[in-house]
Amino acid sequence: MPRVKQFAFVVLGILFLAATTQAKFTAETPQKSGFVRLDRVTASRATAIGIEIHSGPAVLQITALRDDVLRVRVGPAGQLPEDASWAVLPAAHTSTVAVTAENSSASIGFKTAKLRVTIHRDPLELHVTDLDGHVIAEQLADRPIEYHGNSFRVYMKSPSDEHYFGLGDKPGPLDRRNEAFTDWNTDAFGWQESTDPIYKSIPWFVTFNKGIAAGIFLDNTWRTSFDFNKEYRDAYSFGAENGPLDYYILYGPSPKTVVQSWAWLTGTTPLPPLWAFGFQQSRYSYYPEAEVRRIASRMRSERIPADVLWLDIDYQQKNRPFTVDPERFPTFDQMIKDLRAQHLHTVVITDLHIADLPNMHYKPYDEGTAGDHFVKNPDGSTYVGVVWPGKAVFPDFTQKQSREWWGTLYSDFVSKGIAGFWNDMNEPAIFEVASKTMPDDIQHRIEEPGFATRTANHLEIHNVFGMENSRGTFEGLLKIAPDSRPFVMTRASYAGGHRYAATWTGDNSSTWNHLRQTTPQLLNLGLSGFSVAGADVGGFAGSPQPELLTRWLQLAAFQPIDRDHTAKGTNAQEPWEDGSPEDLNLRRRYIEERYRLMPYLYTTAEEMSRTGLPIMRPLFLEFPGAPSDHQAIDPTISNEFLLGHDLLIAHSPYPDEMDDLFVSLPAIGWYDYWTGAHIDGTGTRKNIDNSISAPSGVHLHRSLDTLPVYVRAGAIVPQQPLVQSTDEKPEGPLTLRVYPPDGFNQDCSGSIYIDDGISYAFRKGDFLRVNFTCRITPQGLIVAVTAPTGTFTPWWKLFSVEVYGATKPAIEASYSGLDGSGVSPISTSYDQEHHRITALVPDNGKGMELKLAY
């Protein structure tokens, strides 16, 4: 053989050997180095409900739970991770829908009745679109899924005009774009706008682009992270340091549909007791007993409506959970009864750290030790950490039997008449250690239906520890009093934790920026499932300026939880403190307005409990626009929100500044809540008879006495007479505030839902639901009230129908019963200042129709 040819063959042989060796190395690398890259499809198999793909040693499975919900799972070594979830409901977990396979030479995939899933073979890229071609999720082409050891990351394309919402109570703007976050539940006292992580881990976010919404949920309880356009300006990503790559894609197209699908996947918030929506007063701490009684008496003497007093840790003996200090609270049981006689419910803190007190006759410790209910060290001994009572031990909440035992600890407090419970410090927070939590190698025993029985280290359980704590409380209270709705407040939680507890934004500060931060935090919590939520009104750390406290109390009157709370060592922060008589009058006025709106607020809460739609809503949830059109309104607006379907609240984006305020109003027509004046969708003030008044627009001069509140044209908002607590039966008619539609919106409707406010009798039909409608005719306006459904007896006998936007009195008015009763004339009144006509109409419980001519 010639030397040149021989040399060529040698070179080709070397290249072939190198290529073979490289291929062999690539195939073997996952086992040897822990590196796996899902960069091409090496095998695939269609299934009745999706597709299974292999990329070298890795397996990727995509299944359709519904036509609009997909699940994506990856096993880097060829075996999928354990099919278990702390977050997803069992019915959703096992749900499936048949799909139609779609394959070509370049791609494989399937379609459902709403989605198309396409996987390019080489390189392996996942594309999810709706059937009209709108991109829902699209893998970044040059960044395939990679495993480095146990860690992984997923990269998705991010259009320049896409927005991201959710992730729970993370501080910062409403829109998560250009931000990055870590999920690791953290006791974050003194957190600021840039602080991350804080108290909760909810690895769920909503994508929104040109009216099309979707949601992504990474069901992984380990330390996870999310990057929105920080690493790559045209991509977002999510990943974890360990645990399963198991994520869900939920399609809208509307944001409401996505949120409702999230509720289908992880559950809805149970309807809380009615009193939970009343004004609540708290501090760290009210003690001794005389101080608690003084606060209660002052609340009533100042005629400030209220429903709840909270007791922080100083009611306990030496900070030991489930104890009462007999010196500070010598007649604790009687105090609870006396507070109830004043129509005040008591919520007490019950932290999860049980004082380490062997041989001291401390029931929680003795029972927990006897039942082997406490978390262990790696050597099998009980873990001990330092928290408020000093050395403490911790229930192993991932054991079903330990949660059940924990729930029994509440029986004594429930028998005393305590109404609700506060699970704080459950990240879990530990003192005297740099990590502020348990060591990584602490052992948790998983003994739970749906899971393999095994032991897990704290890195896996940390983010669900607080949720399982509140779950144990909630389920325990249900066993103790099966027909009473529990009220549990938790600081830490995980996705799905809204099934068990309300929450708040943790230890905020008495600053203007934290007042500003409250709205985007609560909006993102609501989108994440935690609709019953609030922030410490006035701020926890520090003492607010008088104007700051006033403005905060004004804003909180229109938020789901309204709790004034502050820290030890700060100035008194009750509504009558820290301000002038004018401040007190303003604060009282807004709390009173909350109680007048209680029928509307409670009706919205009942809707939330059925649908998952939050009580407090970002504007884009109700006004998403259309794919073929521009956005109806800027979806990133974070200083405005909707309370339910119909009320828009707009506080200043910089509330400490003196500048005038611009309020963005979707182009549907609105009314000023306080004056009754009509503002059409173009910013022009218009009256009920379509005559034009002076231009109004949405530029407002900043005023301390008025928080801008608007009502959607076409809304009918129920209100009640003022009461001092939700225990009190309103005296007088049910007011129906009617805001007639205009050319932008012809729909006109509203409703009211009521029940006994405390029990589950509504599940057996003991509730009342009444729907209202209105329509404009050439002669005037017709308001209709449907016959009620349900068996609950209402407190009213009359309707006070108030029609807003009026510029003159009604010419005539009449009403008739829907049961066929005759037409009867009725008198009306006219209030020029508030642009309203009022008619008082009897309610015979069978429905009626009111006709107004003007």
mmCIF file of N, CA and C in Angstrom, residues 662-672 677-687 691-700 710 713 742 744:
data_model
loop_
_atom_site.group_PDB
_atom_site.id
_atom_site.type_symbol
_atom_site.label_atom_id
_atom_site.label_comp_id
_atom_site.label_asym_id
_atom_site.label_seq_id
_atom_site.Cartn_x
_atom_site.Cartn_y
_atom_site.Cartn_z
ATOM 1 N N PHE A 662 -52.389 59.870 38.385
ATOM 2 C CA PHE A 662 -53.074 59.442 37.166
ATOM 3 C C PHE A 662 -53.596 58.030 37.381
ATOM 4 N N VAL A 663 -54.896 57.846 37.198
ATOM 5 C CA VAL A 663 -55.536 56.545 37.366
ATOM 6 C C VAL A 663 -55.879 55.975 36.006
ATOM 7 N N SER A 664 -55.377 54.788 35.722
ATOM 8 C CA SER A 664 -55.705 54.109 34.473
ATOM 9 C C SER A 664 -57.037 53.378 34.636
ATOM 10 N N LEU A 665 -57.977 53.678 33.749
ATOM 11 C CA LEU A 665 -59.286 53.034 33.788
ATOM 12 C C LEU A 665 -59.530 52.315 32.466
ATOM 13 N N PRO A 666 -59.767 51.013 32.477
ATOM 14 C CA PRO A 666 -60.116 50.307 31.238
ATOM 15 C C PRO A 666 -61.324 50.961 30.567
ATOM 16 N N ALA A 667 -61.346 50.910 29.257
ATOM 17 C CA ALA A 667 -62.337 51.657 28.490
ATOM 18 C C ALA A 667 -63.692 50.955 28.455
ATOM 19 N N ILE A 668 -64.345 50.896 29.602
ATOM 20 C CA ILE A 668 -65.668 50.279 29.673
ATOM 21 C C ILE A 668 -66.687 51.190 30.339
ATOM 22 N N GLY A 669 -66.255 52.331 30.870
ATOM 23 C CA GLY A 669 -67.135 53.193 31.622
ATOM 24 C C GLY A 669 -67.058 52.899 33.106
ATOM 25 N N TRP A 670 -66.944 53.935 33.919
ATOM 26 C CA TRP A 670 -66.786 53.790 35.367
ATOM 27 C C TRP A 670 -67.561 54.869 36.093
ATOM 28 N N TYR A 671 -67.798 54.618 37.379
ATOM 29 C CA TYR A 671 -68.414 55.599 38.261
ATOM 30 C C TYR A 671 -67.478 55.854 39.434
ATOM 31 N N ASP A 672 -67.459 57.088 39.878
ATOM 32 C CA ASP A 672 -66.742 57.416 41.098
ATOM 33 C C ASP A 672 -67.529 56.844 42.281
ATOM 34 N N ALA A 677 -70.628 60.038 40.404
ATOM 35 C CA ALA A 677 -70.525 60.605 39.057
ATOM 36 C C ALA A 677 -70.027 59.555 38.074
ATOM 37 N N HIS A 678 -70.525 59.620 36.856
ATOM 38 C CA HIS A 678 -70.177 58.648 35.818
ATOM 39 C C HIS A 678 -69.000 59.152 34.998
ATOM 40 N N ILE A 679 -68.055 58.267 34.718
ATOM 41 C CA ILE A 679 -66.909 58.572 33.868
ATOM 42 C C ILE A 679 -66.894 57.523 32.771
ATOM 43 N N ASP A 680 -67.043 57.934 31.507
ATOM 44 C CA ASP A 680 -67.119 56.929 30.453
ATOM 45 C C ASP A 680 -65.721 56.438 30.093
ATOM 46 N N GLY A 681 -65.673 55.506 29.168
ATOM 47 C CA GLY A 681 -64.405 54.854 28.840
ATOM 48 C C GLY A 681 -63.385 55.765 28.202
ATOM 49 N N THR A 682 -63.788 56.955 27.741
ATOM 50 C CA THR A 682 -62.827 57.875 27.132
ATOM 51 C C THR A 682 -62.346 58.916 28.126
ATOM 52 N N GLY A 683 -62.771 58.789 29.379
ATOM 53 C CA GLY A 683 -62.344 59.763 30.374
ATOM 54 C C GLY A 683 -63.238 60.979 30.441
ATOM 55 N N THR A 684 -64.439 60.892 29.882
ATOM 56 C CA THR A 684 -65.390 61.996 29.912
ATOM 57 C C THR A 684 -66.488 61.705 30.909
ATOM 58 N N ARG A 685 -66.806 62.678 31.723
ATOM 59 C CA ARG A 685 -67.887 62.485 32.683
ATOM 60 C C ARG A 685 -69.219 62.526 31.946
ATOM 61 N N LYS A 686 -70.047 61.491 32.161
ATOM 62 C CA LYS A 686 -71.327 61.394 31.452
ATOM 63 C C LYS A 686 -72.409 60.995 32.451
ATOM 64 N N ASN A 687 -73.613 61.466 32.230
ATOM 65 C CA ASN A 687 -74.704 61.224 33.150
ATOM 66 C C ASN A 687 -75.586 60.083 32.654
ATOM 67 N N SER A 691 -76.292 62.874 28.908
ATOM 68 C CA SER A 691 -75.797 64.237 28.755
ATOM 69 C C SER A 691 -74.363 64.314 29.257
ATOM 70 N N ILE A 692 -73.576 65.206 28.641
ATOM 71 C CA ILE A 692 -72.152 65.283 28.950
ATOM 72 C C ILE A 692 -71.914 66.401 29.964
ATOM 73 N N SER A 693 -71.165 66.093 31.008
ATOM 74 C CA SER A 693 -70.771 67.099 31.986
ATOM 75 C C SER A 693 -69.363 67.568 31.670
ATOM 76 N N ALA A 694 -68.803 68.307 32.579
ATOM 77 C CA ALA A 694 -67.443 68.817 32.388
ATOM 78 C C ALA A 694 -66.467 67.657 32.261
ATOM 79 N N PRO A 695 -65.422 67.819 31.451
ATOM 80 C CA PRO A 695 -64.432 66.752 31.311
ATOM 81 C C PRO A 695 -63.838 66.389 32.666
ATOM 82 N N SER A 696 -63.644 65.082 32.879
ATOM 83 C CA SER A 696 -63.101 64.635 34.151
ATOM 84 C C SER A 696 -61.763 63.966 33.962
ATOM 85 N N GLY A 697 -61.716 63.007 33.082
ATOM 86 C CA GLY A 697 -60.486 62.268 32.908
ATOM 87 C C GLY A 697 -60.127 61.490 34.154
ATOM 88 N N VAL A 698 -58.873 61.082 34.266
ATOM 89 C CA VAL A 698 -58.423 60.283 35.392
ATOM 90 C C VAL A 698 -57.215 60.908 36.077
ATOM 91 N N HIS A 699 -57.023 62.211 35.877
ATOM 92 C CA HIS A 699 -55.980 62.922 36.603
ATOM 93 C C HIS A 699 -56.583 63.444 37.896
ATOM 94 N N LEU A 700 -56.024 63.052 39.020
ATOM 95 C CA LEU A 700 -56.589 63.391 40.319
ATOM 96 C C LEU A 700 -55.581 64.149 41.160
ATOM 97 N N TYR A 710 -63.376 53.292 42.185
ATOM 98 C CA TYR A 710 -64.294 53.375 41.058
ATOM 99 C C TYR A 710 -65.104 52.088 40.948
ATOM 100 N N ALA A 713 -69.055 50.317 35.242
ATOM 101 C CA ALA A 713 -70.384 50.552 34.678
ATOM 102 C C ALA A 713 -71.034 49.206 34.381
ATOM 103 N N ASP A 742 -73.174 51.707 29.863
ATOM 104 C CA ASP A 742 -73.197 52.718 28.809
ATOM 105 C C ASP A 742 -72.863 52.045 27.487
ATOM 106 N N PHE A 744 -70.197 51.342 26.129
ATOM 107 C CA PHE A 744 -69.052 50.448 26.133
ATOM 108 C C PHE A 744 -69.406 49.066 26.679
#
